[in-house]
GROMACS .gro file of C-alpha atoms in nm:
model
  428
    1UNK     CA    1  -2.852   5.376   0.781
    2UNK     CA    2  -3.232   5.419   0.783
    3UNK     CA    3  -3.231   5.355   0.384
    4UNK     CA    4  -3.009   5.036   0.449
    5UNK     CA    5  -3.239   4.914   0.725
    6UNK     CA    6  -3.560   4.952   0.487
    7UNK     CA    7  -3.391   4.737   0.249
    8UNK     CA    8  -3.303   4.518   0.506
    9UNK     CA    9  -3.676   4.498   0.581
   10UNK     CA   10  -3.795   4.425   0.233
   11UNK     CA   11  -3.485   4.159   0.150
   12UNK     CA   12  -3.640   3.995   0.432
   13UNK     CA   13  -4.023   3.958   0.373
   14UNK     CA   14  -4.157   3.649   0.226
   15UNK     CA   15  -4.157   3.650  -0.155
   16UNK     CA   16  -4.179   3.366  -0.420
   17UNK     CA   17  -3.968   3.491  -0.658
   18UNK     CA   18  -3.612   3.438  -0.655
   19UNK     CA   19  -3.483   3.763  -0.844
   20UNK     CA   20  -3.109   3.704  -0.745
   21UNK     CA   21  -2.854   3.928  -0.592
   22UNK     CA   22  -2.918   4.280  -0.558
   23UNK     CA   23  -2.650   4.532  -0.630
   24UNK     CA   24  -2.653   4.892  -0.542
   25UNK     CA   25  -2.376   5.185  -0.662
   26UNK     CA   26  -2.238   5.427  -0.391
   27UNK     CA   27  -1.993   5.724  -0.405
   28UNK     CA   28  -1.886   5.583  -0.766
   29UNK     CA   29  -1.814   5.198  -0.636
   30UNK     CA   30  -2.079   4.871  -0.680
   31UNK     CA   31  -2.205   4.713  -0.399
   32UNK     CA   32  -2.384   4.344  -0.380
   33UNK     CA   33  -2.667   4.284  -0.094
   34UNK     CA   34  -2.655   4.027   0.131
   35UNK     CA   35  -3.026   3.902   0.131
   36UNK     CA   36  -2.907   3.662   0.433
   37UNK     CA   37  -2.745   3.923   0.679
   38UNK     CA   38  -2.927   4.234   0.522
   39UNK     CA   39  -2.591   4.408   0.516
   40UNK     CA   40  -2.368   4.578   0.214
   41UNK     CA   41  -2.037   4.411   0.146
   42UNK     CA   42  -1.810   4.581  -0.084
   43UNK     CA   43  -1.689   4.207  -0.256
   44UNK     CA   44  -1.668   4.228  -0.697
   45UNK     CA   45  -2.007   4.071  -0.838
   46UNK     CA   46  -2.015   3.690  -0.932
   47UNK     CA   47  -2.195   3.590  -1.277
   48UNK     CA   48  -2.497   3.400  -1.176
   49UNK     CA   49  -2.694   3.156  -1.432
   50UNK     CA   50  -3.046   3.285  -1.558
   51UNK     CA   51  -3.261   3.025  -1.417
   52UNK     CA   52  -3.581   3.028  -1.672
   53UNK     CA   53  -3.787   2.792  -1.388
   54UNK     CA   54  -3.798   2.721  -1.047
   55UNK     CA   55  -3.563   2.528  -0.867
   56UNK     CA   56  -3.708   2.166  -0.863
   57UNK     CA   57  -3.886   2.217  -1.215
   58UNK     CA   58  -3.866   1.891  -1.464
   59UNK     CA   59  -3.965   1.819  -1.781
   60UNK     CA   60  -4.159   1.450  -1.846
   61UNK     CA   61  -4.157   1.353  -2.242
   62UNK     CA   62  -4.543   1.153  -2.318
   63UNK     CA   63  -4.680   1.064  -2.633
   64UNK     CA   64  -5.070   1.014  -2.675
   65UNK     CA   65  -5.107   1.259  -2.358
   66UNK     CA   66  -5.476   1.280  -2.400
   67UNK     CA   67  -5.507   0.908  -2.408
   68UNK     CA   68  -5.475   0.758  -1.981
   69UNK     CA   69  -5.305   0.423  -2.069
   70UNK     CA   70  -4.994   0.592  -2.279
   71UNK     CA   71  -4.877   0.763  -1.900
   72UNK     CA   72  -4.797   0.436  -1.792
   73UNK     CA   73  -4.410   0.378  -1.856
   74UNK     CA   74  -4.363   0.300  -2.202
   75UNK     CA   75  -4.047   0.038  -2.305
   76UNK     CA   76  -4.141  -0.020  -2.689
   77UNK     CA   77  -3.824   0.159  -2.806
   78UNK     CA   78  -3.599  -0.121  -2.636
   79UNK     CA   79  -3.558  -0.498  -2.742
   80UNK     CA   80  -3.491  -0.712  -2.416
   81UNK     CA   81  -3.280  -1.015  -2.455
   82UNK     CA   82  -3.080  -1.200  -2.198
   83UNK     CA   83  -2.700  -1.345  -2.273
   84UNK     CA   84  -2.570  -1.662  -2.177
   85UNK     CA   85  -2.492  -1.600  -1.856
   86UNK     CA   86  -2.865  -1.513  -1.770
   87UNK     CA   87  -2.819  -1.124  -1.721
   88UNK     CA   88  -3.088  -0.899  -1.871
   89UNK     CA   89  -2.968  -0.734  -2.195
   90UNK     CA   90  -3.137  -0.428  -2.387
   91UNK     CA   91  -3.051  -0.281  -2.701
   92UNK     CA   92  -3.235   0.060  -2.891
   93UNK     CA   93  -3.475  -0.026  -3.138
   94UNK     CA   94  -3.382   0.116  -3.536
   95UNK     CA   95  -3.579   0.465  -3.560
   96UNK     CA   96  -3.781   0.259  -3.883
   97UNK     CA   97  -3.890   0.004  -3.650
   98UNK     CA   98  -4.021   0.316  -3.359
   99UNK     CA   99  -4.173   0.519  -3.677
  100UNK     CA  100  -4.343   0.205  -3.845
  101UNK     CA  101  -4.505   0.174  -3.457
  102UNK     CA  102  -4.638   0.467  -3.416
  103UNK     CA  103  -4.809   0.483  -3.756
  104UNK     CA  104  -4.947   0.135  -3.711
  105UNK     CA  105  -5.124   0.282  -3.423
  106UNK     CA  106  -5.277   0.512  -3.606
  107UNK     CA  107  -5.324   0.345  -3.947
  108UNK     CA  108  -5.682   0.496  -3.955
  109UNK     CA  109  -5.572   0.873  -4.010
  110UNK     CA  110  -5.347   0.766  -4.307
  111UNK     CA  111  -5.490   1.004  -4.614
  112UNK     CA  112  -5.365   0.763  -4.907
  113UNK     CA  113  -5.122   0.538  -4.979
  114UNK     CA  114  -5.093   0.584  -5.350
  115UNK     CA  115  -4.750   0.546  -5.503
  116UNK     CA  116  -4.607   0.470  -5.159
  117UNK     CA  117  -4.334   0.153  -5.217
  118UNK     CA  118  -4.484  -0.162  -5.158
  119UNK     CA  119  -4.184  -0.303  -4.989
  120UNK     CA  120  -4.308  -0.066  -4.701
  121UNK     CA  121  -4.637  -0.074  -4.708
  122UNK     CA  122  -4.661  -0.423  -4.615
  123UNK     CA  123  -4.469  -0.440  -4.328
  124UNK     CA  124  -4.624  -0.144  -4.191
  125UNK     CA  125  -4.980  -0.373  -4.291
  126UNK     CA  126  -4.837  -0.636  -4.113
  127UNK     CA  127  -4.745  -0.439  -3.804
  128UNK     CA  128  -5.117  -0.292  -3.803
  129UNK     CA  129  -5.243  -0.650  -3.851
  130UNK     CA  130  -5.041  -0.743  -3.609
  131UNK     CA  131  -5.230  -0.456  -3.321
  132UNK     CA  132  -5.604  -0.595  -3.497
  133UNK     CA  133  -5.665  -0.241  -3.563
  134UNK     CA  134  -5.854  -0.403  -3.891
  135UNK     CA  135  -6.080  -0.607  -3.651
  136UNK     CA  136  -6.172  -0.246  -3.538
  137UNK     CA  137  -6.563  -0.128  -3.674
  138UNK     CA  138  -6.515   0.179  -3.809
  139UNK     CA  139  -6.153   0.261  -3.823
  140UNK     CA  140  -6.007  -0.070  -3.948
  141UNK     CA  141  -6.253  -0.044  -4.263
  142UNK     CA  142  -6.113   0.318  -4.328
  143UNK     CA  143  -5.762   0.168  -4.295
  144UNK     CA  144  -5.897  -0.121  -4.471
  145UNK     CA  145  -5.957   0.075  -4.780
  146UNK     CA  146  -5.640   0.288  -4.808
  147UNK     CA  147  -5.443  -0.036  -4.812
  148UNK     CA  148  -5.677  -0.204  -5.082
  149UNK     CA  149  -5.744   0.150  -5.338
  150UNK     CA  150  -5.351   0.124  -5.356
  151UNK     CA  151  -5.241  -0.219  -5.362
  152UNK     CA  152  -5.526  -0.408  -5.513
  153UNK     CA  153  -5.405  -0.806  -5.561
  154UNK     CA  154  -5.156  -0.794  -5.339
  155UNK     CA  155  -5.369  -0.712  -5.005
  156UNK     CA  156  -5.563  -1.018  -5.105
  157UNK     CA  157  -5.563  -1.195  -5.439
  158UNK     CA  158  -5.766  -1.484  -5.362
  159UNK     CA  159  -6.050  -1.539  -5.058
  160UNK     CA  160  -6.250  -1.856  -4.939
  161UNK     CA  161  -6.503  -1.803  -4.769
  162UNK     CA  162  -6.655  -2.116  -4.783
  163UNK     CA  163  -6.932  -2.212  -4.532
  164UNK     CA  164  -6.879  -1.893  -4.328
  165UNK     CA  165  -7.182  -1.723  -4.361
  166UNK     CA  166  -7.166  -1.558  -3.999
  167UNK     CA  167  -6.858  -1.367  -4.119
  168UNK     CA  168  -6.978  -1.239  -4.441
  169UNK     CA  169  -7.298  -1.094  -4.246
  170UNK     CA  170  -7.058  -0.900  -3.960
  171UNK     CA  171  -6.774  -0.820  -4.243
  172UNK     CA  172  -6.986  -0.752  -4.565
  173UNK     CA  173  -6.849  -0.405  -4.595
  174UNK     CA  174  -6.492  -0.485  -4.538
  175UNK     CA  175  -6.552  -0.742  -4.782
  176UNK     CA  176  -6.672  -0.551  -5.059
  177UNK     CA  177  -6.331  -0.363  -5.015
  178UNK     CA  178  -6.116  -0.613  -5.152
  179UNK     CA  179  -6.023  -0.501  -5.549
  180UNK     CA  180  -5.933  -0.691  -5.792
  181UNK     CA  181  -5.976  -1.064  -5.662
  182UNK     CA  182  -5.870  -1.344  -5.888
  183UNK     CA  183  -6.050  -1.646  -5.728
  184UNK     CA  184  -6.368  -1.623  -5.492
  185UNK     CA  185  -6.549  -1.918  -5.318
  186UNK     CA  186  -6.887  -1.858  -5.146
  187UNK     CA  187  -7.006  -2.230  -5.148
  188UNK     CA  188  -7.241  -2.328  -4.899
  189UNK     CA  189  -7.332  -1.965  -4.746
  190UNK     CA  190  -7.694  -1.974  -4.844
  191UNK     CA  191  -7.664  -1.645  -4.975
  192UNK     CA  192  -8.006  -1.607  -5.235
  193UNK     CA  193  -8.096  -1.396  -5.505
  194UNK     CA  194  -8.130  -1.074  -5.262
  195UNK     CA  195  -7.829  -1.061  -5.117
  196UNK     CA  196  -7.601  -0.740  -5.102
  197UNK     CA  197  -7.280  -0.909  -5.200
  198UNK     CA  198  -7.458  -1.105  -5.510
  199UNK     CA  199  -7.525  -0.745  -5.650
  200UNK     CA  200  -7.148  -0.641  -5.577
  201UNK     CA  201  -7.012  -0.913  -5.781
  202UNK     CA  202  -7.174  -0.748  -6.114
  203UNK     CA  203  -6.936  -0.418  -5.991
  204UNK     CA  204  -6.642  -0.358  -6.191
  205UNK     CA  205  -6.416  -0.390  -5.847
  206UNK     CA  206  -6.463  -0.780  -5.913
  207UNK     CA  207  -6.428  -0.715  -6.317
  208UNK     CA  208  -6.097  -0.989  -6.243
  209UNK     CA  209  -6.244  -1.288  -6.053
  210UNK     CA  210  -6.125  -1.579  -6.278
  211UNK     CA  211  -6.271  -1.815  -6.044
  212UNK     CA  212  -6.662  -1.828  -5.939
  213UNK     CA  213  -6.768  -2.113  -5.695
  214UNK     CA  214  -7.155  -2.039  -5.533
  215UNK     CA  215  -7.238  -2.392  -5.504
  216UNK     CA  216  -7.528  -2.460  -5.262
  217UNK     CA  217  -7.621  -2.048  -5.216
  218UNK     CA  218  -8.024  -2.126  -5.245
  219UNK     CA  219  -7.970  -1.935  -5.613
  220UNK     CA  220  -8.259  -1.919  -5.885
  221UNK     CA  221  -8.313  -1.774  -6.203
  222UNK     CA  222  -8.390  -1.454  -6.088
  223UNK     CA  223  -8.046  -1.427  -5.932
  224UNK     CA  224  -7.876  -1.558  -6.245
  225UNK     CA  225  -7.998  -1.288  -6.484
  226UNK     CA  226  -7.940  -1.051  -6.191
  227UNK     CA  227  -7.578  -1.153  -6.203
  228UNK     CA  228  -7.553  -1.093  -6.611
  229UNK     CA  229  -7.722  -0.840  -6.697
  230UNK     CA  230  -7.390  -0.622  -6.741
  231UNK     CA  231  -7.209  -0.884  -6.894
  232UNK     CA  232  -7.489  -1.006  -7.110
  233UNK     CA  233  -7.565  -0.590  -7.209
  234UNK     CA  234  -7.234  -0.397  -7.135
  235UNK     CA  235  -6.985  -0.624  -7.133
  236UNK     CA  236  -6.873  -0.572  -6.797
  237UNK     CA  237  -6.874  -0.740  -6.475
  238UNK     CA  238  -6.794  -1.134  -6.460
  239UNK     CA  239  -6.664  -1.095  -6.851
  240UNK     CA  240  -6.346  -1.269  -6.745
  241UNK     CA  241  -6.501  -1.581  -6.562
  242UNK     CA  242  -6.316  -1.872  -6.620
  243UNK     CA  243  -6.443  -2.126  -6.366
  244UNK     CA  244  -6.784  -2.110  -6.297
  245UNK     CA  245  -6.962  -2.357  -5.988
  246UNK     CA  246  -7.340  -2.391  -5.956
  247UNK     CA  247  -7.412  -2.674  -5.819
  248UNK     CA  248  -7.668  -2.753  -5.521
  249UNK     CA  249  -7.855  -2.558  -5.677
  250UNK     CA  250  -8.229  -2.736  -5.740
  251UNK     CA  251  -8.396  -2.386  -5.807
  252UNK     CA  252  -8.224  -2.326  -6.114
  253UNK     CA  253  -8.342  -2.477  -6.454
  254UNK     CA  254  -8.327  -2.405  -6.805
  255UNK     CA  255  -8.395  -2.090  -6.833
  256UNK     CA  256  -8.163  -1.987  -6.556
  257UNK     CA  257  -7.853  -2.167  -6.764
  258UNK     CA  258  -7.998  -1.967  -7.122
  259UNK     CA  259  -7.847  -1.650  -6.848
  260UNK     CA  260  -7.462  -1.808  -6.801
  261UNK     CA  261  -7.424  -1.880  -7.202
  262UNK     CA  262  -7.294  -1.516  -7.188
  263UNK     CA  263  -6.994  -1.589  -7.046
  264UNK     CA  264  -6.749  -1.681  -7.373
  265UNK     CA  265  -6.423  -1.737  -7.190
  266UNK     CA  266  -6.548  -2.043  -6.934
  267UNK     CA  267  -6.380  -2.307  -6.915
  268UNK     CA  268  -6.499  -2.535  -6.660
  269UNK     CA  269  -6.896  -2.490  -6.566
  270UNK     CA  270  -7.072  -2.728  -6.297
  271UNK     CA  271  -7.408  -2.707  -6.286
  272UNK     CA  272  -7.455  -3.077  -6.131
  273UNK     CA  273  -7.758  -3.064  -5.873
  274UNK     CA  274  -7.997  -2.806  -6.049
  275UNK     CA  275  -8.349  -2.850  -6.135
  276UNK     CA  276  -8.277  -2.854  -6.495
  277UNK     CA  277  -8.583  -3.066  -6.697
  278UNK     CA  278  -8.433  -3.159  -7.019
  279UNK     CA  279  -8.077  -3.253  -6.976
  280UNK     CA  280  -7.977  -3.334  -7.280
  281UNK     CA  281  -8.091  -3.013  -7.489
  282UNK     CA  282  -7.894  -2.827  -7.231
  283UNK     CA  283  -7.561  -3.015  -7.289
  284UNK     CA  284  -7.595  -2.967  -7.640
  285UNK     CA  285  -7.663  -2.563  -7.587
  286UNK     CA  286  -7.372  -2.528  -7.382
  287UNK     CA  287  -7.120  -2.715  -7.640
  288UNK     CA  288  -7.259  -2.501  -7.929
  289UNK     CA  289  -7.254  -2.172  -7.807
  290UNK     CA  290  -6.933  -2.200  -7.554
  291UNK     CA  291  -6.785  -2.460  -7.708
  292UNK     CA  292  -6.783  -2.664  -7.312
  293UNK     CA  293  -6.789  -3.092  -7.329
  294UNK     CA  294  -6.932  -3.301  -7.081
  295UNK     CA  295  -6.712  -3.456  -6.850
  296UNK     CA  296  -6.796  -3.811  -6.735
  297UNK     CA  297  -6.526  -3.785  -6.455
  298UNK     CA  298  -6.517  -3.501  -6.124
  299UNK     CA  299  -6.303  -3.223  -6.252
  300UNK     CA  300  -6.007  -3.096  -5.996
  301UNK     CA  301  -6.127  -2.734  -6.049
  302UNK     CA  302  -6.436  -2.835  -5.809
  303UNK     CA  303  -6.273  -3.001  -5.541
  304UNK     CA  304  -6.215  -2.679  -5.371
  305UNK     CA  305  -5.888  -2.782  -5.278
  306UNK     CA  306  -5.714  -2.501  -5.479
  307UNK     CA  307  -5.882  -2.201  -5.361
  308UNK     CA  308  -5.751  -2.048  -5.007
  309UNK     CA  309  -5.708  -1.691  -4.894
  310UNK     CA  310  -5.377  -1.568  -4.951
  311UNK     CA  311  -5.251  -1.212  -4.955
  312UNK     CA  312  -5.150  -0.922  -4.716
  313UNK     CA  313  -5.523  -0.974  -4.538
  314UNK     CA  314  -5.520  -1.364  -4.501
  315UNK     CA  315  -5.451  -1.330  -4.117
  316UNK     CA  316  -5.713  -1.043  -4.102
  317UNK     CA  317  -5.965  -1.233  -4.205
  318UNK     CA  318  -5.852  -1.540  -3.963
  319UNK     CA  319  -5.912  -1.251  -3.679
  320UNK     CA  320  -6.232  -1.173  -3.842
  321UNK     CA  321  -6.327  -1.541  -3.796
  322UNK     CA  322  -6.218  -1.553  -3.460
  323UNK     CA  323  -6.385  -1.274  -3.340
  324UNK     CA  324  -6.705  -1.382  -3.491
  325UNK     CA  325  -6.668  -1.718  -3.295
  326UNK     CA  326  -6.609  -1.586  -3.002
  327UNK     CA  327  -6.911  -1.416  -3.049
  328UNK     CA  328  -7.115  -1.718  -3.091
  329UNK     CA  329  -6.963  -1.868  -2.782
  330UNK     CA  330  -7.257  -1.794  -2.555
  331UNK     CA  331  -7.507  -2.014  -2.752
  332UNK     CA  332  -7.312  -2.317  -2.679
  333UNK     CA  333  -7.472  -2.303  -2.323
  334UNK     CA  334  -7.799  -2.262  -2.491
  335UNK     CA  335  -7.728  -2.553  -2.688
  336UNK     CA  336  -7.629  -2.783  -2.423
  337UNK     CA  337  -7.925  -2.653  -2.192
  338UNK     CA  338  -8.167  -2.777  -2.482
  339UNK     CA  339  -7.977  -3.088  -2.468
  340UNK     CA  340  -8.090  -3.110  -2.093
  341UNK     CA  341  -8.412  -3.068  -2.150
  342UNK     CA  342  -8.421  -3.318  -2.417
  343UNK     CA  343  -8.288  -3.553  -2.202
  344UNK     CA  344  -8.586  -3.505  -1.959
  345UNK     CA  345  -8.830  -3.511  -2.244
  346UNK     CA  346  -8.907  -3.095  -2.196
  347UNK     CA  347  -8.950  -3.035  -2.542
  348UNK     CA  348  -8.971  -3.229  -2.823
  349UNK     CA  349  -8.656  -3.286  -3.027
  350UNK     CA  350  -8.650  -3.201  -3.387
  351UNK     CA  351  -8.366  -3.381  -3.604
  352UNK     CA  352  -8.127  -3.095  -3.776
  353UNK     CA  353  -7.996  -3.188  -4.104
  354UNK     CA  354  -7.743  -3.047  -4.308
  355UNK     CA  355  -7.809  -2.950  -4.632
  356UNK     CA  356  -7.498  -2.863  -4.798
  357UNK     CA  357  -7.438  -3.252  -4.735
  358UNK     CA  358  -7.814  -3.321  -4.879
  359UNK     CA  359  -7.752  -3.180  -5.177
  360UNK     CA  360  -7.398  -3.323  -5.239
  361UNK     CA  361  -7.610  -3.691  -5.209
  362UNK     CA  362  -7.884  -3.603  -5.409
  363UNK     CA  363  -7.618  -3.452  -5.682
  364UNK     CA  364  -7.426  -3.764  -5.656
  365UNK     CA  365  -7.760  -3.934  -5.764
  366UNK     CA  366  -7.895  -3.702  -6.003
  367UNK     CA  367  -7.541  -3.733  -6.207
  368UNK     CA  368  -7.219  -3.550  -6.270
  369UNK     CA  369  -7.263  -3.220  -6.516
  370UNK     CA  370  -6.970  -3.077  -6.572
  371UNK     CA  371  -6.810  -2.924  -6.864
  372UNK     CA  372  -6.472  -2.845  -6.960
  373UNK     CA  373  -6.316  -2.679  -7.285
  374UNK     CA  374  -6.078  -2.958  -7.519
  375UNK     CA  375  -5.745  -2.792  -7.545
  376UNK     CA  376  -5.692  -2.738  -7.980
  377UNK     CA  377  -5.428  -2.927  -8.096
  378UNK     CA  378  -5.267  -2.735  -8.376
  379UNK     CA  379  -5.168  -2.937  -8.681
  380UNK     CA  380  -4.833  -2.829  -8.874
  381UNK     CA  381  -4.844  -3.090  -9.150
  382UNK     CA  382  -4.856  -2.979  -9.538
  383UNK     CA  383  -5.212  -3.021  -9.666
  384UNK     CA  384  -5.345  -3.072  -9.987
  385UNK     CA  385  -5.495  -2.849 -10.209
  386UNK     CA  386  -5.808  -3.067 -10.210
  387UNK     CA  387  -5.791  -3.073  -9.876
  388UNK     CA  388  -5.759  -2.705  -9.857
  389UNK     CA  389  -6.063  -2.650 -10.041
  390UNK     CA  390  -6.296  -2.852  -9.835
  391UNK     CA  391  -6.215  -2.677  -9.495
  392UNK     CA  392  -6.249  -2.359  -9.666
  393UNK     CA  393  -6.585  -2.473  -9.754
  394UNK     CA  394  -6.628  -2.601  -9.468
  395UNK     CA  395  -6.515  -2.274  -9.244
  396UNK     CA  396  -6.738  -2.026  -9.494
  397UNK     CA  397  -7.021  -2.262  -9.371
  398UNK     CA  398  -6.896  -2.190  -9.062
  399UNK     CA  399  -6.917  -1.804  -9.083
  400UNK     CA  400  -7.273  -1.811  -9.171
  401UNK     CA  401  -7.369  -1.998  -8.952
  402UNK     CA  402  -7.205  -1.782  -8.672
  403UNK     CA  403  -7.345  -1.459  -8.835
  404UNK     CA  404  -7.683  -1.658  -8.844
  405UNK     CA  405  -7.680  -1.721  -8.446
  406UNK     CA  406  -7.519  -1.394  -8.368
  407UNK     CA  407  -7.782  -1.242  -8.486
  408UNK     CA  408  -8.035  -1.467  -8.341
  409UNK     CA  409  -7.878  -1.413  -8.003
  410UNK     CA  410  -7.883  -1.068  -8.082
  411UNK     CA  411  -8.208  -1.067  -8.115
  412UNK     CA  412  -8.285  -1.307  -7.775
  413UNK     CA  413  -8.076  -1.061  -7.593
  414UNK     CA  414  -8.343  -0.741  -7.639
  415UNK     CA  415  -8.652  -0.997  -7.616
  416UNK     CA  416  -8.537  -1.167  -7.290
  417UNK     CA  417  -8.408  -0.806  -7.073
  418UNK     CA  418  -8.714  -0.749  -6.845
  419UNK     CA  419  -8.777  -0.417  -6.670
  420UNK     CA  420  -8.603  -0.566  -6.366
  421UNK     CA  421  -8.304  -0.610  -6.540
  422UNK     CA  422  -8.305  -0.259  -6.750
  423UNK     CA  423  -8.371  -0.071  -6.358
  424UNK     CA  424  -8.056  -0.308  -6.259
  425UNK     CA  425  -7.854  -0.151  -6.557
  426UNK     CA  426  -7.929   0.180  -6.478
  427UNK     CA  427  -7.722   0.136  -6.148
  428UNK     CA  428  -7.392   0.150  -6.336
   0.00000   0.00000   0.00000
């Protein structure tokens, strides 16, 4: 009784842990403990479940713990739609549609996407694109680049960024991430001959830009031979430029168009608007050496109608635009608070003209040069044998004279690199 009543004692003091019922064997028979009454009862012992946690315990499933907003309650898995009779309908999302989410969300920690189908990878660019996690600073140019180091072309083939100045100077480095661009227009973004992106376009990332159009970039000769030195020594860079657009241009003359003469496979070439000083000697260097005639009419290749941003990136770079606007917001109030005080004769007002439209007057004035390459017609009729014999005569004249200026331009080539251009080369 004494041993029973200590046991009593202990069943009864305050403890935390729940260790069950206690069973104790006397005189060859098992006895269970009732912790309630502190008494033996001689009844057969019932299985009891191993409980692993307290009674109470429960288990909450949240992704992106570390980050505060994911604790809020999350209903991305479910597509809400309502039937006809106005009741609230909701149906499980595919598990493609909850895995192309979550790595979306965190595009940036993507290693490479490098033989990864294509089919794929652009929705899951459009579903990152569709978060702006490539309006992000640093993390949207490291997703950025995974996108564009495997899919060249097809993240963006061809970009205008005509007149946009403001977004090349807050996007220059996502900009020099696009590969392989077939068509680029930087008219009217005052760009010089010192500017970062002038120097990427002699890279061999831009080796495929077809299509050229710097009209009215404040570009002189300096920039020119800047921009063909690698074509005009190591046949790389711009060696596939078909469409070439200098206009607005006054600072380059005719030294500055001696630099472009490198570039064989032109077709069109404007150069309308340039301080060029003998016009004439210059149309007849440019249809000798690329074979280019003068056009007395505008050319459709310069009406910058055709080139537009299109590709994977072409709402990216809307968002880009966007962002940068909103940015520029504030100055509108500064802007109509000068407008105040030039109403009430506070400072003096000073007339702002646009130059882009300047120079498309004064080019209108100065005359239309542009140049274009006559398609060959090929003839199939039988010729004679007299015939014959003239325009082989004719085309051996032909090869000496083009060995005769090869190696005259040979020779212009070593005389005319500067140490400028030979510390440009050593870049590559």
């Amino acid at each position: 009784q004494n041993w029973t009543r200590g046991m009593s004692c202990w069943l009864h003091s305050e403890s935390w842990l729940d260790t069950g019922p206690i069973y104790v064997r006397e005189n060859g028979k098992l006895h269970v403990v009732n912790q309630g009454a502190g008494s033996i009862h001689n009844v057969p012992p019932k299985a009891r479940p191993f409980r692993l946690f307290s009674r109470g315990f429960s288990v909450e499933l949240c992704m992106n713990r570390e980050d505060d907003r994911a604790r809020r309650q999350r209903t991305d898995h479910f597509i809400f739609t309502y039937t006809k009779e106005g009741n609230l309908r909701y149906s499980a999302k595919s598990l493609f549609s909850l895995v192309l989410g979550y790595i979306s969300d965190n595009v940036d920690h993507i290693d490479s996407l490098i033989g990864f189908p294509e089919q794929i990878a652009e929705k899951l660019f459009s579903a990152a694109e569709a978060r702006q996690k490539f309006t992000e600073p640093v993390t949207g140019l490291r997703a950025l680049q995974k996108f564009t180091e495997a899919y060249g072309n097809l993240v963006l083939c061809s970009l205008c960024l005509r007149n946009r100045y403001l977004l090349i100077s807050e996007k220059l480095e996502e900009i020099k991430s696009f590969r392989d661009l077939t068509c680029l227009d930087l008219s009217c973004c005052k760009l010089g001959d010192e500017h970062e992106l002038l120097e990427h376009l002699t890279k061999e990332a831009l080796s495929s830009v077809k299509s050229l159009l710097m009209k009215d970039n404040a570009l002189s000769d300096v920039g020119l031979r800047r921009m063909t030195a690698p074509v005009r020594v190591l046949k790389k860079g711009l060696e596939n430029l078909l469409v070439l657009d200098l206009s607005c241009n006054p600072k380059i003359t005719d030294v500055g168009i001696g630099y472009i003469l490198c570039f064989k496979k032109l077709n069109c070439l404007d150069i309308s608007g340039t301080g060029l000083k003998d016009v004439n000697a210059v149309i007849k260097r440019i249809q000798t050496q690329i074979g280019l005639v003068h056009s007395e009419v505008p050319l459709k290749e310069f009406d910058h109608s055709n080139c537009r941003t299109e590709g994977w990136a072409e709402q990216t770079v809307l968002q880009w635009e966007q962002a940068v606007m909103e940015a520029v917001k504030p100055q509108e109030d500064l802007r109509s608070r000068t407008a105040a005080q030039h109403f009430y004769g506070k400072t003096r007002r000073t007339e702002e003209a646009v130059k882009c439209k300047l120079e498309e007057t004064e080019t209108k004035a100065s005359g239309n040069l542009q140049f274009y390459k006559e398609k060959v017609q090929n003839c199939h009729s039988p010729l004679k044998k007299e015939v014959a014999g003239s325009h082989e005569s004719k085309n051996n004249k032909k090869r000496v004279l083009a060995e005769q200026e090869r190696e005259r331009t040979s020779k212009q080539k070593h005389l005319c690199l500067t140490v400028e251009d030979w510390d440009l080369l050593n870049t590559y």
